[in-house]
mmCIF file of C-alpha atoms and ligand atoms in Angstrom:
data_model
loop_
_atom_site.group_PDB
_atom_site.id
_atom_site.type_symbol
_atom_site.label_atom_id
_atom_site.label_comp_id
_atom_site.label_asym_id
_atom_site.label_seq_id
_atom_site.Cartn_x
_atom_site.Cartn_y
_atom_site.Cartn_z
ATOM 1 C CA UNK A 15 -168.142 127.832 -29.336
ATOM 2 C CA UNK A 16 -164.246 127.887 -29.095
ATOM 3 C CA UNK A 17 -162.739 129.494 -25.944
ATOM 4 C CA UNK A 18 -161.117 132.524 -25.556
ATOM 5 C CA UNK A 19 -158.052 131.486 -23.277
ATOM 6 C CA UNK A 20 -156.469 134.933 -22.565
ATOM 7 C CA UNK A 21 -157.832 138.547 -23.323
ATOM 8 C CA UNK A 22 -155.809 141.883 -21.975
ATOM 9 C CA UNK A 23 -158.661 144.334 -20.512
ATOM 10 C CA UNK A 24 -158.094 147.735 -20.468
ATOM 11 C CA UNK A 25 -159.447 149.720 -16.913
ATOM 12 C CA UNK A 26 -161.901 150.988 -18.281
ATOM 13 C CA UNK A 27 -163.794 152.111 -21.654
ATOM 14 C CA UNK A 28 -161.714 155.719 -23.120
ATOM 15 C CA UNK A 29 -160.755 153.359 -25.529
ATOM 16 C CA UNK A 30 -157.483 153.413 -24.309
ATOM 17 C CA UNK A 31 -155.181 150.538 -23.703
ATOM 18 C CA UNK A 32 -153.285 150.936 -20.323
ATOM 19 C CA UNK A 33 -153.606 150.188 -17.575
ATOM 20 C CA UNK A 34 -155.026 147.205 -18.238
ATOM 21 C CA UNK A 35 -154.417 143.770 -17.049
ATOM 22 C CA UNK A 36 -154.530 140.040 -18.577
ATOM 23 C CA UNK A 37 -157.144 137.857 -17.621
ATOM 24 C CA UNK A 38 -156.645 134.558 -18.719
ATOM 25 C CA UNK A 39 -157.542 130.574 -17.978
ATOM 26 C CA UNK A 40 -156.259 128.860 -15.557
ATOM 27 C CA UNK A 41 -155.786 125.811 -17.277
ATOM 28 C CA UNK A 42 -154.039 123.595 -13.718
ATOM 29 C CA UNK A 43 -157.619 124.259 -12.968
ATOM 30 C CA UNK A 44 -159.122 122.285 -16.295
ATOM 31 C CA UNK A 45 -161.722 119.998 -16.018
ATOM 32 C CA UNK A 46 -162.976 120.487 -12.631
ATOM 33 C CA UNK A 47 -163.331 124.387 -12.782
ATOM 34 C CA UNK A 48 -163.020 126.996 -15.247
ATOM 35 C CA UNK A 49 -161.605 129.358 -13.234
ATOM 36 C CA UNK A 50 -160.280 132.504 -14.667
ATOM 37 C CA UNK A 51 -156.822 134.735 -13.705
ATOM 38 C CA UNK A 52 -156.086 138.191 -13.720
ATOM 39 C CA UNK A 53 -152.478 139.768 -13.324
ATOM 40 C CA UNK A 54 -150.635 142.643 -14.209
ATOM 41 C CA UNK A 55 -147.093 141.990 -12.727
ATOM 42 C CA UNK A 56 -144.425 140.909 -13.798
ATOM 43 C CA UNK A 57 -143.537 137.621 -11.872
ATOM 44 C CA UNK A 58 -147.149 136.436 -12.109
ATOM 45 C CA UNK A 59 -147.204 135.999 -15.958
ATOM 46 C CA UNK A 60 -143.911 134.170 -15.744
ATOM 47 C CA UNK A 61 -144.924 132.153 -12.826
ATOM 48 C CA UNK A 62 -148.455 131.168 -15.111
ATOM 49 C CA UNK A 63 -146.141 130.355 -18.339
ATOM 50 C CA UNK A 64 -143.938 128.524 -16.289
ATOM 51 C CA UNK A 65 -146.417 126.516 -14.439
ATOM 52 C CA UNK A 66 -148.321 125.928 -17.391
ATOM 53 C CA UNK A 67 -151.428 128.421 -16.817
ATOM 54 C CA UNK A 68 -151.275 129.311 -20.521
ATOM 55 C CA UNK A 69 -149.660 127.948 -22.827
ATOM 56 C CA UNK A 70 -149.815 126.403 -26.192
ATOM 57 C CA UNK A 71 -146.898 127.418 -28.343
ATOM 58 C CA UNK A 72 -149.622 130.846 -29.378
ATOM 59 C CA UNK A 73 -150.900 131.695 -26.542
ATOM 60 C CA UNK A 74 -147.514 131.838 -24.966
ATOM 61 C CA UNK A 75 -146.519 134.592 -27.514
ATOM 62 C CA UNK A 76 -149.051 136.624 -26.982
ATOM 63 C CA UNK A 77 -148.754 136.289 -22.637
ATOM 64 C CA UNK A 78 -145.383 137.235 -24.005
ATOM 65 C CA UNK A 79 -146.115 139.926 -25.223
ATOM 66 C CA UNK A 80 -148.791 141.522 -23.209
ATOM 67 C CA UNK A 81 -146.164 140.389 -19.841
ATOM 68 C CA UNK A 82 -143.835 142.820 -21.581
ATOM 69 C CA UNK A 83 -147.082 145.958 -21.832
ATOM 70 C CA UNK A 84 -147.816 144.844 -17.823
ATOM 71 C CA UNK A 85 -144.968 146.096 -16.591
ATOM 72 C CA UNK A 86 -144.345 148.576 -17.754
ATOM 73 C CA UNK A 87 -147.839 149.594 -17.909
ATOM 74 C CA UNK A 88 -147.042 151.234 -14.035
ATOM 75 C CA UNK A 89 -143.708 152.116 -14.044
ATOM 76 C CA UNK A 90 -144.185 156.281 -13.306
ATOM 77 C CA UNK A 91 -141.544 159.385 -14.483
ATOM 78 C CA UNK A 92 -139.900 157.044 -16.457
ATOM 79 C CA UNK A 93 -137.442 158.788 -19.750
ATOM 80 C CA UNK A 94 -138.717 157.051 -22.422
ATOM 81 C CA UNK A 95 -135.298 155.474 -22.430
ATOM 82 C CA UNK A 96 -135.579 154.410 -19.377
ATOM 83 C CA UNK A 97 -139.456 152.449 -20.480
ATOM 84 C CA UNK A 98 -137.276 151.103 -23.277
ATOM 85 C CA UNK A 99 -134.576 149.656 -21.577
ATOM 86 C CA UNK A 100 -136.947 148.223 -19.003
ATOM 87 C CA UNK A 101 -138.703 146.552 -21.534
ATOM 88 C CA UNK A 102 -136.097 145.245 -22.921
ATOM 89 C CA UNK A 103 -135.315 143.707 -19.208
ATOM 90 C CA UNK A 104 -138.869 142.463 -19.083
ATOM 91 C CA UNK A 105 -138.431 140.389 -22.132
ATOM 92 C CA UNK A 106 -135.500 138.881 -20.873
ATOM 93 C CA UNK A 107 -136.777 138.153 -17.920
ATOM 94 C CA UNK A 108 -140.316 135.940 -20.348
ATOM 95 C CA UNK A 109 -138.431 134.541 -22.295
ATOM 96 C CA UNK A 110 -136.250 132.138 -18.781
ATOM 97 C CA UNK A 111 -139.773 130.629 -18.697
ATOM 98 C CA UNK A 112 -139.671 127.886 -21.342
ATOM 99 C CA UNK A 113 -137.504 127.263 -23.871
ATOM 100 C CA UNK A 114 -139.143 124.760 -26.424
ATOM 101 C CA UNK A 115 -141.666 127.560 -28.012
ATOM 102 C CA UNK A 116 -140.374 129.788 -30.884
ATOM 103 C CA UNK A 117 -143.629 132.313 -30.355
ATOM 104 C CA UNK A 118 -142.124 133.415 -27.297
ATOM 105 C CA UNK A 119 -139.104 134.645 -28.730
ATOM 106 C CA UNK A 120 -140.598 136.211 -31.738
ATOM 107 C CA UNK A 121 -143.250 137.733 -29.465
ATOM 108 C CA UNK A 122 -140.971 139.096 -27.531
ATOM 109 C CA UNK A 123 -138.306 140.043 -30.534
ATOM 110 C CA UNK A 124 -141.593 142.074 -31.636
ATOM 111 C CA UNK A 125 -141.618 143.870 -28.502
ATOM 112 C CA UNK A 126 -137.945 144.913 -28.357
ATOM 113 C CA UNK A 127 -138.441 145.966 -31.712
ATOM 114 C CA UNK A 128 -141.510 148.191 -31.145
ATOM 115 C CA UNK A 129 -140.058 149.469 -28.488
ATOM 116 C CA UNK A 130 -137.226 150.587 -29.532
ATOM 117 C CA UNK A 131 -139.085 152.303 -32.865
ATOM 118 C CA UNK A 132 -140.794 154.349 -29.898
ATOM 119 C CA UNK A 133 -137.976 155.623 -29.037
ATOM 120 C CA UNK A 134 -139.213 159.281 -30.352
ATOM 121 C CA UNK A 135 -143.120 158.557 -28.357
ATOM 122 C CA UNK A 136 -143.884 160.803 -25.117
ATOM 123 C CA UNK A 137 -142.912 157.840 -22.282
ATOM 124 C CA UNK A 138 -147.204 157.238 -22.193
ATOM 125 C CA UNK A 139 -148.248 156.804 -25.835
ATOM 126 C CA UNK A 140 -144.879 154.753 -25.475
ATOM 127 C CA UNK A 141 -146.515 152.232 -23.484
ATOM 128 C CA UNK A 142 -149.985 152.769 -25.517
ATOM 129 C CA UNK A 143 -147.962 152.017 -28.703
ATOM 130 C CA UNK A 144 -146.902 148.694 -27.119
ATOM 131 C CA UNK A 145 -150.240 147.732 -25.888
ATOM 132 C CA UNK A 146 -151.265 147.783 -28.772
ATOM 133 C CA UNK A 147 -148.091 145.863 -30.873
ATOM 134 C CA UNK A 148 -149.264 143.072 -28.031
ATOM 135 C CA UNK A 149 -152.795 143.355 -28.408
ATOM 136 C CA UNK A 150 -151.430 142.591 -32.919
ATOM 137 C CA UNK A 151 -149.450 139.541 -32.495
ATOM 138 C CA UNK A 152 -153.160 138.337 -30.667
ATOM 139 C CA UNK A 153 -155.156 139.374 -33.239
ATOM 140 C CA UNK A 154 -152.841 138.186 -35.825
ATOM 141 C CA UNK A 155 -152.461 134.536 -34.135
ATOM 142 C CA UNK A 156 -157.260 134.495 -34.252
ATOM 143 C CA UNK A 157 -157.055 135.388 -37.983
ATOM 144 C CA UNK A 158 -154.002 133.081 -39.006
ATOM 145 C CA UNK A 159 -155.503 129.663 -36.337
ATOM 146 C CA UNK A 160 -158.997 130.859 -38.966
ATOM 147 C CA UNK A 161 -156.949 130.690 -42.281
ATOM 148 C CA UNK A 162 -155.509 127.562 -40.993
ATOM 149 C CA UNK A 163 -158.740 126.060 -39.815
ATOM 150 C CA UNK A 164 -159.420 125.728 -43.449
ATOM 151 C CA UNK A 165 -157.065 124.531 -45.369
ATOM 152 C CA UNK A 166 -157.563 122.151 -42.860
ATOM 153 C CA UNK A 167 -161.082 121.640 -43.601
ATOM 154 C CA UNK A 168 -160.347 120.790 -47.393
ATOM 155 C CA UNK A 169 -158.642 117.428 -46.767
ATOM 156 C CA UNK A 170 -161.460 115.970 -44.096
ATOM 157 C CA UNK A 171 -164.499 114.932 -45.481
ATOM 158 C CA UNK A 172 -167.956 114.279 -43.366
ATOM 159 C CA UNK A 173 -167.302 111.821 -41.244
ATOM 160 C CA UNK A 174 -163.753 110.831 -41.421
ATOM 161 C CA UNK A 175 -161.858 110.563 -37.890
ATOM 162 C CA UNK A 176 -158.845 112.539 -36.466
ATOM 163 C CA UNK A 177 -156.434 111.676 -33.697
ATOM 164 C CA UNK A 178 -154.700 114.206 -32.164
ATOM 165 C CA UNK A 179 -151.982 115.083 -29.527
ATOM 166 C CA UNK A 180 -151.534 116.901 -25.967
ATOM 167 C CA UNK A 181 -153.977 119.875 -26.687
ATOM 168 C CA UNK A 182 -153.074 122.462 -30.260
ATOM 169 C CA UNK A 183 -156.757 123.713 -29.425
ATOM 170 C CA UNK A 184 -158.401 127.198 -28.369
ATOM 171 C CA UNK A 185 -156.756 126.479 -25.068
ATOM 172 C CA UNK A 186 -153.261 126.822 -26.612
ATOM 173 C CA UNK A 187 -154.515 129.946 -29.169
ATOM 174 C CA UNK A 188 -155.916 133.067 -29.165
ATOM 175 C CA UNK A 189 -159.004 131.383 -30.154
ATOM 176 C CA UNK A 190 -159.299 128.963 -32.920
ATOM 177 C CA UNK A 191 -156.634 126.491 -32.102
ATOM 178 C CA UNK A 192 -153.653 125.151 -34.549
ATOM 179 C CA UNK A 193 -155.184 121.703 -34.735
ATOM 180 C CA UNK A 194 -158.187 121.365 -34.120
ATOM 181 C CA UNK A 195 -159.347 125.139 -35.999
ATOM 182 C CA UNK A 196 -160.175 122.381 -38.635
ATOM 183 C CA UNK A 197 -162.817 121.114 -36.665
ATOM 184 C CA UNK A 198 -164.853 123.052 -35.974
ATOM 185 C CA UNK A 199 -164.267 125.242 -39.462
ATOM 186 C CA UNK A 200 -165.534 121.326 -40.435
ATOM 187 C CA UNK A 201 -168.433 121.779 -38.131
ATOM 188 C CA UNK A 202 -169.466 124.956 -39.292
ATOM 189 C CA UNK A 203 -169.290 123.767 -42.957
ATOM 190 C CA UNK A 204 -171.958 120.654 -41.575
ATOM 191 C CA UNK A 205 -169.351 117.456 -41.696
ATOM 192 C CA UNK A 206 -169.340 115.375 -37.973
ATOM 193 C CA UNK A 207 -166.130 114.950 -37.352
ATOM 194 C CA UNK A 208 -165.053 112.438 -34.638
ATOM 195 C CA UNK A 209 -161.395 113.775 -32.423
ATOM 196 C CA UNK A 210 -159.403 111.107 -30.658
ATOM 197 C CA UNK A 211 -157.707 112.308 -28.091
ATOM 198 C CA UNK A 212 -154.752 111.140 -26.744
ATOM 199 C CA UNK A 213 -154.893 111.949 -22.918
ATOM 200 C CA UNK A 214 -151.097 113.209 -23.271
ATOM 201 C CA UNK A 215 -149.071 112.696 -20.553
ATOM 202 C CA UNK A 216 -146.862 113.528 -18.222
ATOM 203 C CA UNK A 217 -149.635 116.649 -17.455
ATOM 204 C CA UNK A 218 -152.592 115.472 -19.463
ATOM 205 C CA UNK A 219 -153.723 117.902 -22.194
ATOM 206 C CA UNK A 220 -155.617 115.695 -24.542
ATOM 207 C CA UNK A 221 -157.971 114.654 -21.580
ATOM 208 C CA UNK A 222 -157.394 117.653 -19.713
ATOM 209 C CA UNK A 223 -157.957 120.298 -22.121
ATOM 210 C CA UNK A 224 -159.315 118.567 -25.545
ATOM 211 C CA UNK A 225 -161.714 117.130 -23.909
ATOM 212 C CA UNK A 226 -162.305 119.342 -21.955
ATOM 213 C CA UNK A 227 -162.413 121.794 -25.345
ATOM 214 C CA UNK A 228 -164.219 120.128 -27.519
ATOM 215 C CA UNK A 229 -167.144 118.983 -25.634
ATOM 216 C CA UNK A 230 -167.473 122.658 -24.533
ATOM 217 C CA UNK A 231 -167.733 123.263 -28.475
ATOM 218 C CA UNK A 232 -169.898 120.254 -29.195
ATOM 219 C CA UNK A 233 -167.647 118.236 -31.000
ATOM 220 C CA UNK A 234 -167.925 114.544 -30.663
ATOM 221 C CA UNK A 235 -164.543 112.720 -29.459
ATOM 222 C CA UNK A 236 -163.162 110.433 -27.811
ATOM 223 C CA UNK A 237 -160.240 109.858 -24.843
ATOM 224 C CA UNK A 238 -157.797 106.618 -24.766
ATOM 225 C CA UNK A 239 -154.812 106.544 -23.146
ATOM 226 C CA UNK A 240 -151.597 107.224 -25.384
ATOM 227 C CA UNK A 241 -150.821 103.943 -24.536
ATOM 228 C CA UNK A 242 -153.887 102.850 -26.670
ATOM 229 C CA UNK A 243 -153.593 104.838 -30.137
ATOM 230 C CA UNK A 244 -151.944 101.362 -31.864
ATOM 231 C CA UNK A 245 -154.194 99.338 -31.163
ATOM 232 C CA UNK A 246 -157.078 102.112 -32.761
ATOM 233 C CA UNK A 247 -154.953 102.882 -35.522
ATOM 234 C CA UNK A 248 -154.784 99.113 -35.895
ATOM 235 C CA UNK A 249 -158.844 98.824 -35.931
ATOM 236 C CA UNK A 250 -158.505 101.345 -38.630
ATOM 237 C CA UNK A 251 -160.507 104.236 -37.058
ATOM 238 C CA UNK A 252 -158.069 106.865 -37.497
ATOM 239 C CA UNK A 253 -158.427 108.780 -41.128
ATOM 240 C CA UNK A 254 -155.699 111.399 -40.774
ATOM 241 C CA UNK A 255 -153.384 112.059 -37.379
ATOM 242 C CA UNK A 256 -153.746 115.718 -36.337
ATOM 243 C CA UNK A 257 -150.878 118.104 -34.279
ATOM 244 C CA UNK A 258 -149.286 121.036 -33.030
ATOM 245 C CA UNK A 259 -146.089 122.261 -32.887
ATOM 246 C CA UNK A 260 -143.809 124.234 -30.906
ATOM 247 C CA UNK A 261 -141.209 125.096 -32.568
ATOM 248 C CA UNK A 262 -140.384 124.166 -36.713
ATOM 249 C CA UNK A 263 -137.199 123.791 -38.712
ATOM 250 C CA UNK A 264 -136.868 125.471 -42.000
ATOM 251 C CA UNK A 265 -136.429 121.487 -43.210
ATOM 252 C CA UNK A 266 -139.827 120.524 -41.758
ATOM 253 C CA UNK A 267 -138.354 118.582 -38.730
ATOM 254 C CA UNK A 268 -141.269 119.583 -36.051
ATOM 255 C CA UNK A 269 -141.230 119.967 -32.213
ATOM 256 C CA UNK A 270 -144.489 118.889 -30.154
ATOM 257 C CA UNK A 271 -145.420 117.405 -27.049
ATOM 258 C CA UNK A 272 -143.674 114.318 -26.004
ATOM 259 C CA UNK A 273 -145.478 111.798 -27.399
ATOM 260 C CA UNK A 274 -145.876 113.641 -30.633
ATOM 261 C CA UNK A 275 -142.980 111.356 -32.456
ATOM 262 C CA UNK A 276 -144.755 108.597 -31.124
ATOM 263 C CA UNK A 277 -147.103 108.693 -32.712
ATOM 264 C CA UNK A 278 -145.967 109.801 -35.987
ATOM 265 C CA UNK A 279 -144.301 106.562 -36.207
ATOM 266 C CA UNK A 280 -147.517 104.641 -35.797
ATOM 267 C CA UNK A 281 -149.235 107.326 -38.074
ATOM 268 C CA UNK A 282 -146.858 105.963 -39.946
ATOM 269 C CA UNK A 283 -146.604 102.014 -39.743
ATOM 270 C CA UNK A 284 -150.800 102.305 -40.520
ATOM 271 C CA UNK A 285 -150.567 104.258 -43.013
ATOM 272 C CA UNK A 286 -152.539 107.310 -42.129
ATOM 273 C CA UNK A 287 -151.022 110.367 -43.415
ATOM 274 C CA UNK A 288 -149.839 112.426 -40.036
ATOM 275 C CA UNK A 289 -150.248 116.589 -40.121
ATOM 276 C CA UNK A 290 -149.048 119.268 -38.576
ATOM 277 C CA UNK A 291 -150.395 122.839 -37.950
ATOM 278 C CA UNK A 292 -149.155 125.412 -36.957
ATOM 279 C CA UNK A 293 -149.301 129.126 -37.922
ATOM 280 C CA UNK A 294 -145.880 130.893 -39.392
ATOM 281 C CA UNK A 295 -144.872 132.475 -35.744
ATOM 282 C CA UNK A 296 -144.125 128.829 -34.919
ATOM 283 C CA UNK A 297 -141.341 128.318 -38.157
ATOM 284 C CA UNK A 298 -138.176 128.673 -36.705
ATOM 285 C CA UNK A 299 -136.229 129.364 -39.961
ATOM 286 C CA UNK A 300 -132.593 129.704 -38.571
ATOM 287 C CA UNK A 301 -132.487 126.520 -37.953
ATOM 288 C CA UNK A 302 -132.082 123.863 -40.117
ATOM 289 C CA UNK A 303 -132.801 121.171 -38.146
ATOM 290 C CA UNK A 304 -134.793 119.732 -35.439
ATOM 291 C CA UNK A 305 -131.550 119.001 -34.260
ATOM 292 C CA UNK A 306 -131.182 122.151 -32.951
ATOM 293 C CA UNK A 307 -134.440 122.647 -30.578
ATOM 294 C CA UNK A 308 -133.952 123.509 -27.333
ATOM 295 C CA UNK A 309 -135.671 120.776 -25.100
ATOM 296 C CA UNK A 310 -137.919 121.599 -22.105
ATOM 297 C CA UNK A 311 -137.256 119.034 -19.542
ATOM 298 C CA UNK A 312 -139.432 119.656 -16.554
ATOM 299 C CA UNK A 313 -139.097 118.644 -12.761
ATOM 300 C CA UNK A 314 -140.136 114.524 -11.657
ATOM 301 C CA UNK A 315 -142.201 116.228 -9.348
ATOM 302 C CA UNK A 316 -145.356 116.217 -12.546
ATOM 303 C CA UNK A 317 -144.573 112.624 -13.025
ATOM 304 C CA UNK A 318 -143.976 110.397 -9.283
ATOM 305 C CA UNK A 319 -147.306 112.684 -8.127
ATOM 306 C CA UNK A 320 -149.107 114.255 -10.865
ATOM 307 C CA UNK A 321 -152.191 113.154 -10.320
ATOM 308 C CA UNK A 322 -153.122 114.404 -6.337
ATOM 309 C CA UNK A 323 -151.811 110.801 -5.328
ATOM 310 C CA UNK A 324 -148.031 109.374 -5.587
ATOM 311 C CA UNK A 325 -147.498 106.772 -7.917
ATOM 312 C CA UNK A 326 -143.931 105.978 -8.026
ATOM 313 C CA UNK A 327 -141.096 105.518 -5.686
ATOM 314 C CA UNK A 328 -139.928 108.818 -3.556
ATOM 315 C CA UNK A 329 -136.006 108.767 -5.018
ATOM 316 C CA UNK A 330 -136.664 107.349 -8.093
ATOM 317 C CA UNK A 331 -134.764 109.050 -10.759
ATOM 318 C CA UNK A 332 -136.626 110.645 -13.342
ATOM 319 C CA UNK A 333 -136.395 111.765 -16.939
ATOM 320 C CA UNK A 334 -138.418 114.516 -18.940
ATOM 321 C CA UNK A 335 -137.867 116.228 -21.189
ATOM 322 C CA UNK A 336 -141.614 117.953 -22.119
ATOM 323 C CA UNK A 337 -140.730 118.000 -26.085
ATOM 324 C CA UNK A 338 -139.665 115.581 -28.800
ATOM 325 C CA UNK A 339 -138.740 116.224 -32.172
ATOM 326 C CA UNK A 340 -140.690 114.231 -34.947
ATOM 327 C CA UNK A 341 -138.675 114.131 -38.387
ATOM 328 C CA UNK A 342 -140.059 115.535 -41.530
ATOM 329 C CA UNK A 343 -140.012 112.157 -42.876
ATOM 330 C CA UNK A 344 -142.309 110.840 -41.222
ATOM 331 C CA UNK A 345 -145.081 114.625 -42.729
ATOM 332 C CA UNK A 346 -147.500 114.279 -44.481
ATOM 333 C CA UNK A 347 -148.014 118.216 -44.646
ATOM 334 C CA UNK A 348 -148.109 121.635 -42.480
ATOM 335 C CA UNK A 349 -151.100 122.976 -42.772
ATOM 336 C CA UNK A 350 -149.903 127.192 -41.148
ATOM 337 C CA UNK A 351 -152.272 129.936 -42.523
ATOM 338 C CA UNK A 352 -150.670 130.371 -46.068
ATOM 339 C CA UNK A 353 -152.021 126.917 -47.166
ATOM 340 C CA UNK A 354 -150.628 123.266 -46.615
ATOM 341 C CA UNK A 355 -146.933 122.368 -47.848
ATOM 342 C CA UNK A 356 -145.660 119.298 -48.810
ATOM 343 C CA UNK A 357 -142.194 117.431 -48.866
ATOM 344 C CA UNK A 358 -139.772 118.927 -49.718
ATOM 345 C CA UNK A 359 -140.582 121.460 -46.761
ATOM 346 C CA UNK A 360 -136.982 122.050 -46.949
ATOM 347 C CA UNK A 361 -138.546 124.567 -49.908
ATOM 348 C CA UNK A 362 -142.443 124.370 -48.947
ATOM 349 C CA UNK A 363 -141.658 126.152 -45.954
ATOM 350 C CA UNK A 364 -140.047 129.059 -47.286
ATOM 351 C CA UNK A 365 -142.238 130.208 -50.034
ATOM 352 C CA UNK A 366 -145.299 129.664 -47.521
ATOM 353 C CA UNK A 367 -143.165 131.401 -44.680
ATOM 354 C CA UNK A 368 -143.612 134.990 -46.764
HETATM 355 O O1 MRU B 415 -146.296 122.138 -22.277
HETATM 356 P P1 MRU B 415 -147.539 123.094 -23.580
HETATM 357 O O2 MRU B 415 -148.971 122.273 -22.657
HETATM 358 O O3 MRU B 415 -147.578 123.987 -23.504
HETATM 359 O O4 MRU B 415 -147.426 122.182 -24.509
HETATM 360 C C1 MRU B 415 -147.987 122.583 -26.107
HETATM 361 C C2 MRU B 415 -147.918 122.137 -27.197
HETATM 362 O O5 MRU B 415 -146.865 121.170 -27.112
HETATM 363 C C3 MRU B 415 -148.678 122.564 -28.211
HETATM 364 O O6 MRU B 415 -149.040 121.117 -29.077
HETATM 365 C C4 MRU B 415 -148.268 123.255 -29.269
HETATM 366 O O7 MRU B 415 -147.230 124.211 -28.191
HETATM 367 C C5 MRU B 415 -149.183 123.635 -30.409
HETATM 368 S S1 MRU B 415 -149.953 124.967 -29.602
HETATM 369 C C6 MRU B 415 -151.347 125.312 -31.443
#
């Protein structure tokens, strides 16, 4: 069964959410060990997002919501007005952790709006209200991913094989994943679906995380290096490509883990349908096209010394964009909780984004 990478654990069983803390899988420790970490401190939560202990667009949004709660829950003797200011400050700090996944910013906007709307509440009631909102972000994601799973599974026949890039599975969301949700749903429906997982350089989310979680769930998975995808497609092994997204512009251009654009080009060359799977919380209808999506740049050490040993000369210049943008023209469909959007995405995404 899919795993739950992040949860809020209330301190007692009175039914109140506060005080509580975050419990998350430290994804940097996979696949060597399944290690959980607990935190209730804003610095630790920012570090966990920045260092990819929690990662994947929906999970980052969930962590950010909980981060605001953690930041204000232990502030004693504050008026409601002061708590609203503190919640805003925490949100501003969390917003600096990673720039590409829009789920982070949408979750923070929701938390700020919830705080502002709670101006007439007593301080403790406001804290509890913010905690409920953070739980709602998580619950809504769980429901959206389930629905993505059933829409996506309608495209899969027994015995088919999909290729995926990075990790858009349980580990990247509340529980069920986006690109991998249809695989779990299809398995529940008794279909046998095989997955090829790209290793996903440089941080290996495909081999460390996707291969791990699919094996845990008993799904048939084969790992390939990123540079093998063309050959695997040419050999006729792939029926469709399913990937996640970090931000989808109004015209359907979709940002996802670096390398996704290349996979989309390969899929087009081999006449294989390429699908993006993401909840509407990943849509950014304020951006006309993908050229406006901010692309995170990561440090050189992740490429030079990413696998426990040095694999490039000291001092070499490195360029390391963490995401790329697949143009809408290469995408056969965008699968969200409300259905499968088809081109022209300018129109279909607007209808899906109710
Ligand atoms: O850098 P990461 O590991 O956070 O990148 C994650 C991805 O690119 C995922 O494919 C995307 O966030 C979708 S998660 C459902």
